[in-house]
Amino acid sequence: MASVSMTVNGKAVSGEVEGRTLLVEFLREGLELTGTHVGCDTSQCGACVVHVNGESVKACSVLAVAVDGADIRTIEGMAAPDGTLSVLQQAFQDHHGLQCGFCTPGMVMSAADLLQKNADPSEQEVREWLEGNICRCTGYHNIVKAILAAAATLRGEKIAAE
Amino acid sequence: MYAFDYVKPASVADAVKALSAEDAQPISGGQTLIPTLKQRLGQPSALVDLTKIADLVGIEAGSDSVLVKGATTHAAVAAHEGVMQAIPGLAKLAAHIGDPQVRNRGTIGGSVANNDPAACYPAAVLGLGATVLTDRREIAADDYFQGMFTTALEEGEIVTGVRFPIPEKSAYAKFVQPASRFALTGVYAAKLKGGVRVAVTGASESGVFRWAEAEAALASNWSPEAVETLAAPAADGMIGDIHGAPDYRAHLVKVMTKRAVAAA
Ligand SMILES: Cc1cc2nc3c(=O)[nH]c(=O)nc-3n(C[C@H](O)[C@H](O)[C@H](O)COP(=O)(O)OP(=O)(O)OC[C@H]3O[C@@H](n4cnc5c(N)ncnc54)[C@H](O)[C@@H]3O)c2cc1C
Ligand code: FES
Ligand code: FES
């Protein structure tokens, strides 16, 4: 066992983990932050995406010990403390970017990484960015719409929800 | 995954020492290794993390070559101004490996050490005639790749970097296998001071290889038309699976070579 400490959604946390403990296990089982999902556990689906030092990664493919000392952000850290959704989360709701919602935490965390790197992505760029995020319900169109709308809102433009 | 110890050396020398323990294995991005260990296809006693070694991370773009250090991520290569200017084909290759999350973790050292027959970097390393640097020697690309998942690396040897000569022009054309994101067939074509090199990944049972006929044709006439006149390489020895038959891959080699030359 090794002890790890990191910042998760702005809070300092620590815990005991095995070498083989995955970051997603530490988050879900150690910290009871179950918003980060495990869809495939084979690095394909992106349901487990979180940010490590600002970069999106698949938490099912990262060892908890390897991110000792890192700054982690999960879906639980996206809304304001009073529960007000972030612009991106609100856009997913407004544009019906989710149905069952299983893929949504990973979609939101992945898209948030895109928008911090590219404030004005084209539809093509959004679709390419979501290569590692699989959704079995929506057919992706509304997810792409939500992300483009959130980008516009964050740039100060207004796009009507349909 | 079976249990293992996790070791975090601060220098290459410490990493080499840690790797001398029985069944110790390096881990870089873990994007190949962790899924493999989850399937219990390996049982290392210890994983030695190379990504915390400062000497192994970074890119140095010089006047005639670009050095990408071993634990540098695909995302860092894709976004590096110096690489984009000197070898845009290499930056674009890195920008299309897997997906953004794989690129944020996966490293060049892990990719060339693993030598997956459908991986992208081996095509660039062989196609540009790069040199693989390790903790103990330098290995020319032509000697380094020795068949699928097989390389010249010895037990415990660490890839510390890859040095790419800057070509006159070069490009990578990848026909994506949409489920895995790897190359169903990918071709890296380069026009270098010393001649033309064409390296093919994803197609052959023997891993990444050079297509000599295309190199000869392109040396006298660097154009897609020069490739058009060639017969596709023999289907014998090409990979056949549910994604594509051997003759389909052989055909793709020719098509992707043309596209790479056109894009360069
Ligand atoms: C969904 C998905 C899609 C992908 N798509 C592509 C693609 O399109 N093209 C592509 O090329 N790749 C693709 N990959 C593979 C990806 O690029 C991997 O990151 C890469 O192949 C391995 O790099 P790594 O740093 O993750 O290595 P690890 O997984 O950490 O290690 C891989 C192997 O190399 C050894 N090793 C690691 N670093 C070194 C070193 N410096 N010296 C010696 N040995 C070392 C390890 O012991 C292990 O055996 C994909 C992976 C995933 C999960
Ligand atoms: S659970 Fe991590 S990619 Fe699917
Ligand atoms: S909303 Fe169901 S998987 Fe995406």
Short mmCIF file of C-alpha atoms and ligand atoms in Angstrom, two decimals:
data_model
loop_
_atom_site.label_atom_id
_atom_site.label_comp_id
_atom_site.label_asym_id
_atom_site.label_seq_id
_atom_site.Cartn_x
_atom_site.Cartn_y
_atom_site.Cartn_z
CA MET A 1 0.00 0.00 0.00
CA ALA A 2 1.11 3.53 -0.69
CA SER A 3 -0.38 6.77 0.51
CA VAL A 4 -1.38 9.32 -2.08
CA SER A 5 -2.56 12.87 -1.72
CA MET A 6 -4.04 15.04 -4.38
CA THR A 7 -6.40 17.92 -4.89
CA VAL A 8 -9.81 16.81 -6.11
CA ASN A 9 -12.24 19.51 -7.15
CA GLY A 10 -10.28 22.02 -5.11
CA LYS A 11 -10.19 19.94 -1.90
CA ALA A 12 -7.05 18.29 -0.55
CA VAL A 13 -7.64 14.53 -0.17
CA SER A 14 -5.45 11.59 0.69
CA GLY A 15 -5.79 7.85 0.95
CA GLU A 16 -4.10 4.48 0.92
CA VAL A 17 -3.93 2.67 -2.42
CA GLU A 18 -2.30 -0.38 -3.93
CA GLY A 19 0.09 0.03 -6.85
CA ARG A 20 -2.60 -1.37 -9.12
CA THR A 21 -5.44 0.87 -7.89
CA LEU A 22 -6.80 2.85 -10.82
CA LEU A 23 -7.55 6.54 -10.52
CA VAL A 24 -11.21 5.80 -11.28
CA GLU A 25 -11.33 3.27 -8.42
CA PHE A 26 -9.78 5.76 -6.03
CA LEU A 27 -12.33 8.39 -7.05
CA ARG A 28 -15.40 6.15 -7.01
CA GLU A 29 -14.62 3.75 -4.16
CA GLY A 30 -12.12 5.75 -2.12
CA LEU A 31 -13.73 9.17 -2.33
CA GLU A 32 -17.29 8.07 -3.24
CA LEU A 33 -17.27 10.43 -6.22
CA THR A 34 -19.39 8.14 -8.37
CA GLY A 35 -20.11 10.70 -11.07
CA THR A 36 -17.09 9.40 -12.98
CA HIS A 37 -18.39 6.29 -14.74
CA VAL A 38 -16.80 3.06 -15.93
CA GLY A 39 -18.31 2.05 -19.25
CA CYS A 40 -15.84 -0.30 -20.87
CA ASP A 41 -12.81 -0.55 -18.57
CA THR A 42 -10.79 -1.13 -21.77
CA SER A 43 -9.86 2.51 -22.60
CA GLN A 44 -12.38 2.82 -25.42
CA CYS A 45 -15.53 4.62 -24.22
CA GLY A 46 -14.49 7.78 -22.38
CA ALA A 47 -17.17 7.52 -19.66
CA CYS A 48 -14.35 7.84 -17.10
CA VAL A 49 -12.77 11.06 -18.39
CA VAL A 50 -11.50 13.45 -15.71
CA HIS A 51 -8.92 16.23 -15.76
CA VAL A 52 -5.41 15.72 -14.38
CA ASN A 53 -3.56 19.04 -14.08
CA GLY A 54 -6.02 20.50 -16.58
CA GLU A 55 -5.70 17.77 -19.24
CA SER A 56 -8.45 15.26 -19.95
CA VAL A 57 -7.48 11.62 -19.38
CA LYS A 58 -9.26 8.29 -19.08
CA ALA A 59 -9.30 7.57 -15.34
CA CYS A 60 -9.66 3.83 -16.02
CA SER A 61 -6.23 3.85 -17.66
CA VAL A 62 -4.26 5.83 -15.09
CA LEU A 63 -2.83 4.50 -11.83
CA ALA A 64 -3.81 6.45 -8.72
CA VAL A 65 -0.17 6.41 -7.51
CA ALA A 66 0.95 7.95 -10.80
CA VAL A 67 -1.09 11.10 -10.13
CA ASP A 68 0.06 11.57 -6.54
CA GLY A 69 0.22 15.32 -5.94
CA ALA A 70 -1.87 16.20 -9.00
CA ASP A 71 -4.80 18.55 -9.37
CA ILE A 72 -7.86 16.47 -10.35
CA ARG A 73 -11.21 17.69 -11.55
CA THR A 74 -14.24 15.45 -11.93
CA ILE A 75 -17.82 16.03 -13.03
CA GLU A 76 -18.72 16.78 -9.40
CA GLY A 77 -16.46 19.84 -9.63
CA MET A 78 -18.20 21.36 -12.65
CA ALA A 79 -21.30 22.96 -11.12
CA ALA A 80 -21.10 25.92 -8.72
CA PRO A 81 -21.18 25.07 -4.99
CA ASP A 82 -24.88 26.08 -4.87
CA GLY A 83 -25.66 23.54 -7.59
CA THR A 84 -25.97 25.98 -10.49
CA LEU A 85 -24.86 24.06 -13.58
CA SER A 86 -21.85 25.21 -15.56
CA VAL A 87 -22.54 26.74 -18.96
CA LEU A 88 -21.48 23.48 -20.59
CA GLN A 89 -23.72 21.30 -18.39
CA GLN A 90 -26.66 23.67 -18.90
CA ALA A 91 -26.12 23.47 -22.66
CA PHE A 92 -26.30 19.65 -22.52
CA GLN A 93 -29.66 20.01 -20.76
CA ASP A 94 -31.00 22.71 -23.07
CA HIS A 95 -29.98 20.91 -26.26
CA HIS A 96 -30.95 17.39 -25.13
CA GLY A 97 -27.32 16.29 -25.23
CA LEU A 98 -28.13 13.29 -23.05
CA GLN A 99 -30.66 10.50 -22.81
CA CYS A 100 -29.63 7.80 -20.31
CA GLY A 101 -26.80 10.03 -19.13
CA PHE A 102 -24.22 7.30 -18.69
CA CYS A 103 -21.71 8.83 -21.09
CA THR A 104 -22.45 12.40 -20.00
CA PRO A 105 -19.82 12.93 -17.28
CA GLY A 106 -17.09 11.87 -19.68
CA MET A 107 -18.58 13.92 -22.53
CA VAL A 108 -18.72 17.03 -20.37
CA MET A 109 -15.17 16.62 -19.04
CA SER A 110 -13.81 15.92 -22.51
CA ALA A 111 -15.66 18.89 -24.01
CA ALA A 112 -14.50 21.16 -21.19
CA ASP A 113 -10.90 20.31 -22.11
CA LEU A 114 -11.63 21.16 -25.75
CA LEU A 115 -13.19 24.51 -24.88
CA GLN A 116 -10.27 25.55 -22.68
CA LYS A 117 -7.94 24.88 -25.64
CA ASN A 118 -10.17 26.12 -28.44
CA ALA A 119 -12.82 28.73 -27.63
CA ASP A 120 -14.33 28.63 -31.11
CA PRO A 121 -14.22 25.05 -32.44
CA SER A 122 -15.88 24.11 -35.72
CA GLU A 123 -18.43 21.29 -35.78
CA GLN A 124 -15.77 19.09 -37.38
CA GLU A 125 -13.30 19.88 -34.60
CA VAL A 126 -15.89 19.01 -31.94
CA ARG A 127 -16.65 15.70 -33.64
CA GLU A 128 -12.97 14.83 -33.95
CA TRP A 129 -12.34 15.78 -30.34
CA LEU A 130 -15.08 13.39 -29.19
CA GLU A 131 -13.36 10.45 -30.90
CA GLY A 132 -12.72 8.82 -27.53
CA ASN A 133 -16.23 9.31 -26.13
CA ILE A 134 -18.89 6.79 -27.04
CA CYS A 135 -22.62 7.43 -26.61
CA ARG A 136 -25.10 4.63 -27.20
CA CYS A 137 -28.20 6.83 -27.04
CA THR A 138 -28.06 10.23 -28.64
CA GLY A 139 -26.45 9.70 -32.02
CA TYR A 140 -24.07 12.53 -31.03
CA HIS A 141 -25.85 15.35 -32.92
CA ASN A 142 -27.26 17.00 -29.82
CA ILE A 143 -24.04 16.55 -27.91
CA VAL A 144 -22.19 18.39 -30.67
CA LYS A 145 -24.90 21.07 -30.72
CA ALA A 146 -24.66 21.50 -26.94
CA ILE A 147 -20.89 21.92 -27.07
CA LEU A 148 -21.06 24.44 -29.92
CA ALA A 149 -23.77 26.36 -28.05
CA ALA A 150 -21.75 26.35 -24.83
CA ALA A 151 -18.72 27.62 -26.74
CA ALA A 152 -20.83 30.44 -28.18
CA THR A 153 -22.27 31.35 -24.78
CA LEU A 154 -18.81 31.37 -23.24
CA ARG A 155 -17.65 33.69 -26.03
CA GLY A 156 -20.58 35.95 -25.19
CA GLU A 157 -22.76 35.05 -28.17
CA LYS A 158 -26.33 33.85 -27.93
CA ILE A 159 -27.75 30.78 -29.65
CA ALA A 160 -31.39 29.79 -29.17
CA ALA A 161 -32.04 26.29 -27.85
CA GLU A 162 -34.29 24.19 -30.08
CA MET B 1 -4.52 -6.75 -12.65
CA TYR B 2 -2.20 -8.79 -10.49
CA ALA B 3 -0.56 -6.81 -7.71
CA PHE B 4 2.73 -5.03 -8.42
CA ASP B 5 4.99 -2.49 -6.75
CA TYR B 6 5.12 1.01 -8.17
CA VAL B 7 8.51 2.70 -8.42
CA LYS B 8 9.03 6.35 -9.32
CA PRO B 9 12.71 6.94 -10.14
CA ALA B 10 13.98 10.49 -10.62
CA SER B 11 16.76 9.66 -13.09
CA VAL B 12 17.40 7.33 -16.01
CA ALA B 13 20.19 5.64 -14.03
CA ASP B 14 17.80 4.92 -11.14
CA ALA B 15 15.22 3.61 -13.59
CA VAL B 16 17.73 1.25 -15.17
CA LYS B 17 18.67 0.02 -11.70
CA ALA B 18 15.02 -0.52 -10.74
CA LEU B 19 14.47 -2.41 -13.99
CA SER B 20 17.22 -4.86 -13.17
CA ALA B 21 14.91 -6.43 -10.56
CA GLU B 22 13.31 -9.64 -11.76
CA ASP B 23 10.13 -9.04 -13.80
CA ALA B 24 10.22 -5.27 -13.35
CA GLN B 25 8.81 -3.39 -16.33
CA PRO B 26 8.68 0.26 -17.42
CA ILE B 27 5.40 2.15 -17.58
CA SER B 28 5.02 5.41 -19.46
CA GLY B 29 1.55 6.56 -20.53
CA GLY B 30 0.09 3.18 -19.58
CA GLN B 31 -2.34 3.43 -22.51
CA THR B 32 -1.22 0.07 -23.83
CA LEU B 33 0.19 -1.48 -20.68
CA ILE B 34 -2.71 -0.91 -18.27
CA PRO B 35 -5.34 -2.50 -20.57
CA THR B 36 -2.92 -5.40 -21.10
CA LEU B 37 -2.41 -5.90 -17.37
CA LYS B 38 -6.17 -5.72 -16.78
CA GLN B 39 -6.50 -8.75 -19.02
CA ARG B 40 -3.84 -10.42 -16.91
CA LEU B 41 -1.61 -10.82 -19.95
CA GLY B 42 1.37 -9.85 -17.83
CA GLN B 43 2.48 -10.12 -14.23
CA PRO B 44 5.25 -7.60 -13.54
CA SER B 45 6.76 -7.55 -10.05
CA ALA B 46 7.15 -3.79 -10.29
CA LEU B 47 6.22 -0.99 -12.67
CA VAL B 48 8.90 1.64 -13.06
CA ASP B 49 7.31 4.98 -14.00
CA LEU B 50 9.44 6.82 -16.56
CA THR B 51 7.20 9.88 -16.87
CA LYS B 52 8.50 11.62 -13.74
CA ILE B 53 12.08 11.71 -15.04
CA ALA B 54 12.72 15.30 -16.15
CA ASP B 55 15.44 14.20 -18.64
CA LEU B 56 12.91 12.04 -20.50
CA VAL B 57 10.36 14.75 -21.23
CA GLY B 58 10.63 17.42 -23.90
CA ILE B 59 11.42 18.20 -27.51
CA GLU B 60 14.55 19.79 -28.99
CA ALA B 61 14.19 21.08 -32.54
CA GLY B 62 17.61 21.69 -34.09
CA SER B 63 18.67 22.81 -37.57
CA ASP B 64 18.91 19.34 -39.10
CA SER B 65 17.08 17.10 -36.63
CA VAL B 66 14.32 17.00 -34.04
CA LEU B 67 14.79 15.09 -30.80
CA VAL B 68 11.64 13.86 -29.07
CA LYS B 69 12.50 12.53 -25.62
CA GLY B 70 11.13 9.16 -24.60
CA ALA B 71 8.35 10.12 -22.18
CA THR B 72 7.00 12.98 -24.29
CA THR B 73 3.27 12.65 -24.94
CA HIS B 74 1.66 12.50 -28.36
CA ALA B 75 -0.25 15.71 -27.47
CA ALA B 76 3.01 17.55 -26.76
CA VAL B 77 4.48 16.50 -30.13
CA ALA B 78 1.27 17.48 -31.94
CA ALA B 79 1.24 20.96 -30.37
CA HIS B 80 4.97 21.76 -30.62
CA GLU B 81 5.74 24.76 -32.86
CA GLY B 82 9.23 23.50 -33.71
CA VAL B 83 7.94 20.09 -34.81
CA MET B 84 5.11 21.68 -36.80
CA GLN B 85 7.62 23.78 -38.68
CA ALA B 86 10.42 21.29 -39.17
CA ILE B 87 8.44 18.07 -39.72
CA PRO B 88 4.74 18.90 -40.08
CA GLY B 89 4.06 15.30 -41.14
CA LEU B 90 5.23 14.11 -37.71
CA ALA B 91 3.14 16.67 -35.80
CA LYS B 92 0.06 15.66 -37.80
CA LEU B 93 0.72 11.97 -37.20
CA ALA B 94 0.85 12.60 -33.46
CA ALA B 95 -2.32 14.70 -33.64
CA HIS B 96 -4.27 11.74 -35.05
CA ILE B 97 -3.18 8.96 -32.72
CA GLY B 98 -6.22 7.51 -30.96
CA ASP B 99 -8.18 10.25 -29.24
CA PRO B 100 -7.33 13.35 -27.16
CA GLN B 101 -7.22 11.44 -23.86
CA VAL B 102 -4.87 8.77 -25.28
CA ARG B 103 -2.67 11.54 -26.70
CA ASN B 104 -2.54 13.28 -23.32
CA ARG B 105 -1.00 10.16 -21.72
CA GLY B 106 0.57 8.01 -24.43
CA THR B 107 4.27 8.55 -25.17
CA ILE B 108 6.63 8.06 -28.09
CA GLY B 109 8.87 5.75 -26.04
CA GLY B 110 5.96 3.51 -25.12
CA SER B 111 4.80 3.42 -28.72
CA VAL B 112 8.13 2.46 -30.27
CA ALA B 113 8.95 0.03 -27.43
CA ASN B 114 5.63 -1.71 -27.90
CA ASN B 115 5.89 -1.75 -31.73
CA ASP B 116 2.25 -2.63 -32.29
CA PRO B 117 1.93 -3.69 -35.95
CA ALA B 118 -0.82 -1.08 -36.43
CA ALA B 119 0.78 1.80 -34.51
CA CYS B 120 1.55 5.12 -36.18
CA TYR B 121 4.94 6.19 -34.78
CA PRO B 122 6.86 3.17 -36.11
CA ALA B 123 5.97 4.34 -39.65
CA ALA B 124 7.45 7.80 -38.98
CA VAL B 125 10.55 6.42 -37.27
CA LEU B 126 11.27 4.04 -40.16
CA GLY B 127 10.01 6.39 -42.88
CA LEU B 128 12.23 9.26 -41.75
CA GLY B 129 15.18 6.98 -41.04
CA ALA B 130 15.23 8.17 -37.42
CA THR B 131 17.54 6.96 -34.66
CA VAL B 132 16.16 5.37 -31.49
CA LEU B 133 18.16 6.50 -28.45
CA THR B 134 18.33 4.29 -25.38
CA ASP B 135 20.04 4.42 -21.99
CA ARG B 136 22.98 2.51 -23.49
CA ARG B 137 23.20 3.07 -27.28
CA GLU B 138 21.76 4.51 -30.49
CA ILE B 139 19.86 2.21 -32.85
CA ALA B 140 19.10 3.03 -36.51
CA ALA B 141 15.42 2.56 -37.39
CA ASP B 142 16.35 -0.06 -40.01
CA ASP B 143 17.86 -2.22 -37.25
CA TYR B 144 15.37 -1.37 -34.52
CA PHE B 145 12.06 -2.84 -35.76
CA GLN B 146 12.18 -6.63 -35.92
CA GLY B 147 8.61 -7.78 -36.56
CA MET B 148 5.33 -7.24 -34.75
CA PHE B 149 5.77 -6.39 -31.06
CA THR B 150 9.49 -7.14 -31.49
CA THR B 151 12.36 -4.65 -31.37
CA ALA B 152 16.13 -4.58 -30.88
CA LEU B 153 15.62 -3.51 -27.23
CA GLU B 154 17.27 -5.69 -24.62
CA GLU B 155 15.71 -6.65 -21.30
CA GLY B 156 15.47 -3.52 -19.15
CA GLU B 157 16.64 -1.16 -21.92
CA ILE B 158 14.87 2.22 -21.92
CA VAL B 159 13.99 4.29 -24.98
CA THR B 160 15.22 7.73 -23.95
CA GLY B 161 14.30 9.46 -27.19
CA VAL B 162 13.96 9.39 -30.95
CA ARG B 163 16.03 11.65 -33.20
CA PHE B 164 14.32 12.47 -36.49
CA PRO B 165 16.28 14.00 -39.40
CA ILE B 166 14.44 16.96 -40.90
CA PRO B 167 13.27 15.96 -44.40
CA GLU B 168 12.69 18.17 -47.44
CA LYS B 169 9.10 17.05 -47.23
CA SER B 170 7.15 14.21 -45.68
CA ALA B 171 3.65 13.16 -44.68
CA TYR B 172 1.73 10.32 -43.08
CA ALA B 173 -1.51 9.01 -44.57
CA LYS B 174 -3.56 6.77 -42.28
CA PHE B 175 -6.57 4.69 -43.18
CA VAL B 176 -8.24 4.51 -39.78
CA GLN B 177 -9.69 1.31 -38.37
CA PRO B 178 -12.67 3.11 -36.87
CA ALA B 179 -13.20 0.91 -33.80
CA SER B 180 -9.62 0.92 -32.51
CA ARG B 181 -8.46 4.26 -34.05
CA PHE B 182 -5.21 2.50 -35.03
CA ALA B 183 -4.10 2.29 -38.66
CA LEU B 184 -5.79 -0.33 -40.81
CA THR B 185 -2.93 0.70 -43.04
CA GLY B 186 -0.75 3.78 -42.73
CA VAL B 187 2.10 5.05 -44.88
CA TYR B 188 4.83 7.55 -44.01
CA ALA B 189 6.57 8.89 -47.13
CA ALA B 190 9.60 11.14 -46.86
CA LYS B 191 11.91 12.93 -49.27
CA LEU B 192 15.22 13.28 -47.45
CA LYS B 193 18.68 14.57 -48.36
CA GLY B 194 19.81 10.95 -48.61
CA GLY B 195 16.88 9.78 -50.75
CA VAL B 196 13.26 8.70 -50.50
CA ARG B 197 11.86 6.42 -47.80
CA VAL B 198 8.39 4.86 -47.65
CA ALA B 199 7.37 3.00 -44.50
CA VAL B 200 4.15 1.04 -44.09
CA THR B 201 2.36 0.19 -40.85
CA GLY B 202 -0.81 -1.80 -40.17
CA ALA B 203 -0.49 -3.99 -43.24
CA SER B 204 2.17 -6.65 -42.80
CA GLU B 205 2.37 -9.75 -40.62
CA SER B 206 6.02 -8.77 -40.10
CA GLY B 207 5.19 -5.34 -38.69
CA VAL B 208 6.30 -2.00 -40.10
CA PHE B 209 8.26 -2.33 -43.37
CA ARG B 210 9.77 -0.26 -46.21
CA TRP B 211 8.23 -0.49 -49.66
CA ALA B 212 11.35 -0.57 -51.84
CA GLU B 213 9.59 -0.35 -55.23
CA ALA B 214 7.80 2.85 -54.24
CA GLU B 215 11.03 4.35 -52.88
CA ALA B 216 12.77 3.70 -56.22
CA ALA B 217 9.89 5.12 -58.27
CA LEU B 218 9.59 8.20 -56.06
CA ALA B 219 13.33 8.85 -56.05
CA SER B 220 13.23 9.62 -59.76
CA ASN B 221 9.77 11.20 -59.76
CA TRP B 222 8.29 12.41 -56.44
CA SER B 223 4.60 12.37 -57.38
CA PRO B 224 1.46 10.28 -56.78
CA GLU B 225 1.55 9.39 -60.50
CA ALA B 226 4.87 7.60 -60.03
CA VAL B 227 3.18 5.34 -57.46
CA GLU B 228 0.15 4.82 -59.70
CA THR B 229 2.28 2.95 -62.27
CA LEU B 230 3.42 0.40 -59.64
CA ALA B 231 1.75 -2.88 -58.84
CA ALA B 232 0.52 -3.06 -55.22
CA PRO B 233 2.88 -5.08 -52.99
CA ALA B 234 2.22 -8.82 -52.77
CA ALA B 235 -0.80 -9.78 -50.64
CA ASP B 236 1.17 -12.73 -49.36
CA GLY B 237 2.27 -11.91 -45.80
CA MET B 238 -0.26 -9.10 -45.33
CA ILE B 239 -2.55 -9.16 -42.29
CA GLY B 240 -6.00 -10.65 -42.84
CA ASP B 241 -8.70 -10.10 -40.19
CA ILE B 242 -12.36 -9.09 -39.90
CA HIS B 243 -11.39 -5.52 -40.79
CA GLY B 244 -9.65 -6.30 -44.07
CA ALA B 245 -8.32 -9.18 -46.18
CA PRO B 246 -4.62 -9.36 -47.20
CA ASP B 247 -5.27 -8.18 -50.77
CA TYR B 248 -7.36 -5.29 -49.46
CA ARG B 249 -4.47 -4.17 -47.25
CA ALA B 250 -2.00 -4.58 -50.12
CA HIS B 251 -4.22 -2.33 -52.22
CA LEU B 252 -4.42 0.18 -49.36
CA VAL B 253 -0.62 0.36 -49.22
CA LYS B 254 -0.59 1.76 -52.73
CA VAL B 255 -3.51 4.13 -52.14
CA MET B 256 -2.10 5.48 -48.88
CA THR B 257 1.35 5.92 -50.42
CA LYS B 258 -0.17 8.09 -53.12
CA ARG B 259 -2.05 10.10 -50.51
CA ALA B 260 1.04 10.56 -48.36
CA VAL B 261 3.08 11.83 -51.32
CA ALA B 262 0.27 14.18 -52.35
CA ALA B 263 0.00 15.53 -48.78
CA ALA B 264 3.75 16.03 -48.26
C1 LIG C 1 -8.20 3.88 -27.51
C2 LIG C 1 -6.77 3.86 -27.97
C3 LIG C 1 -6.47 4.25 -29.27
C4 LIG C 1 -5.15 4.24 -29.72
N1 LIG C 1 -4.90 4.62 -31.01
C5 LIG C 1 -3.63 4.60 -31.46
C6 LIG C 1 -3.32 5.01 -32.81
O1 LIG C 1 -4.20 5.43 -33.56
N2 LIG C 1 -2.03 4.95 -33.21
C7 LIG C 1 -1.03 4.54 -32.37
O2 LIG C 1 0.10 4.54 -32.80
N3 LIG C 1 -1.28 4.17 -31.11
C8 LIG C 1 -2.54 4.18 -30.64
N4 LIG C 1 -2.79 3.81 -29.35
C9 LIG C 1 -1.66 3.40 -28.50
C10 LIG C 1 -1.09 4.59 -27.76
O3 LIG C 1 -0.41 5.44 -28.67
C11 LIG C 1 -0.15 4.17 -26.66
O4 LIG C 1 -0.02 5.28 -25.84
C12 LIG C 1 1.24 3.74 -27.05
O5 LIG C 1 1.25 2.73 -27.98
C13 LIG C 1 2.01 3.24 -25.85
O6 LIG C 1 2.54 4.32 -25.19
P1 LIG C 1 2.43 4.47 -23.63
O7 LIG C 1 3.30 5.61 -23.27
O8 LIG C 1 1.03 4.52 -23.22
O9 LIG C 1 3.15 3.12 -23.15
P2 LIG C 1 2.81 2.12 -21.97
O10 LIG C 1 1.45 1.58 -22.13
O11 LIG C 1 3.16 2.73 -20.67
O12 LIG C 1 3.89 0.98 -22.30
C14 LIG C 1 3.79 0.17 -23.45
C15 LIG C 1 4.95 -0.85 -23.45
O13 LIG C 1 6.20 -0.21 -23.66
C16 LIG C 1 7.07 -0.35 -22.54
N5 LIG C 1 7.67 0.96 -22.38
C17 LIG C 1 7.02 2.14 -22.13
N6 LIG C 1 7.86 3.17 -22.21
C18 LIG C 1 9.09 2.66 -22.52
C19 LIG C 1 10.37 3.24 -22.75
N7 LIG C 1 10.56 4.58 -22.72
N8 LIG C 1 11.40 2.42 -23.02
C20 LIG C 1 11.23 1.07 -23.08
N9 LIG C 1 10.04 0.47 -22.89
C21 LIG C 1 8.97 1.25 -22.61
C22 LIG C 1 6.18 -0.82 -21.40
O14 LIG C 1 6.89 -1.63 -20.51
C23 LIG C 1 5.11 -1.60 -22.14
O15 LIG C 1 5.56 -2.88 -22.44
C24 LIG C 1 -4.10 3.82 -28.86
C25 LIG C 1 -4.40 3.43 -27.55
C26 LIG C 1 -5.71 3.45 -27.10
C27 LIG C 1 -6.00 3.04 -25.69
S1 FES C 2 -14.25 3.23 -18.74
FE1 FES C 2 -12.46 4.35 -19.21
S2 FES C 2 -12.58 4.50 -21.35
FE2 FES C 2 -14.32 3.29 -20.89
S1 FES C 3 -26.83 9.36 -23.22
FE1 FES C 3 -26.86 7.20 -23.00
S2 FES C 3 -24.84 6.67 -23.52
FE2 FES C 3 -24.90 8.74 -24.02
#
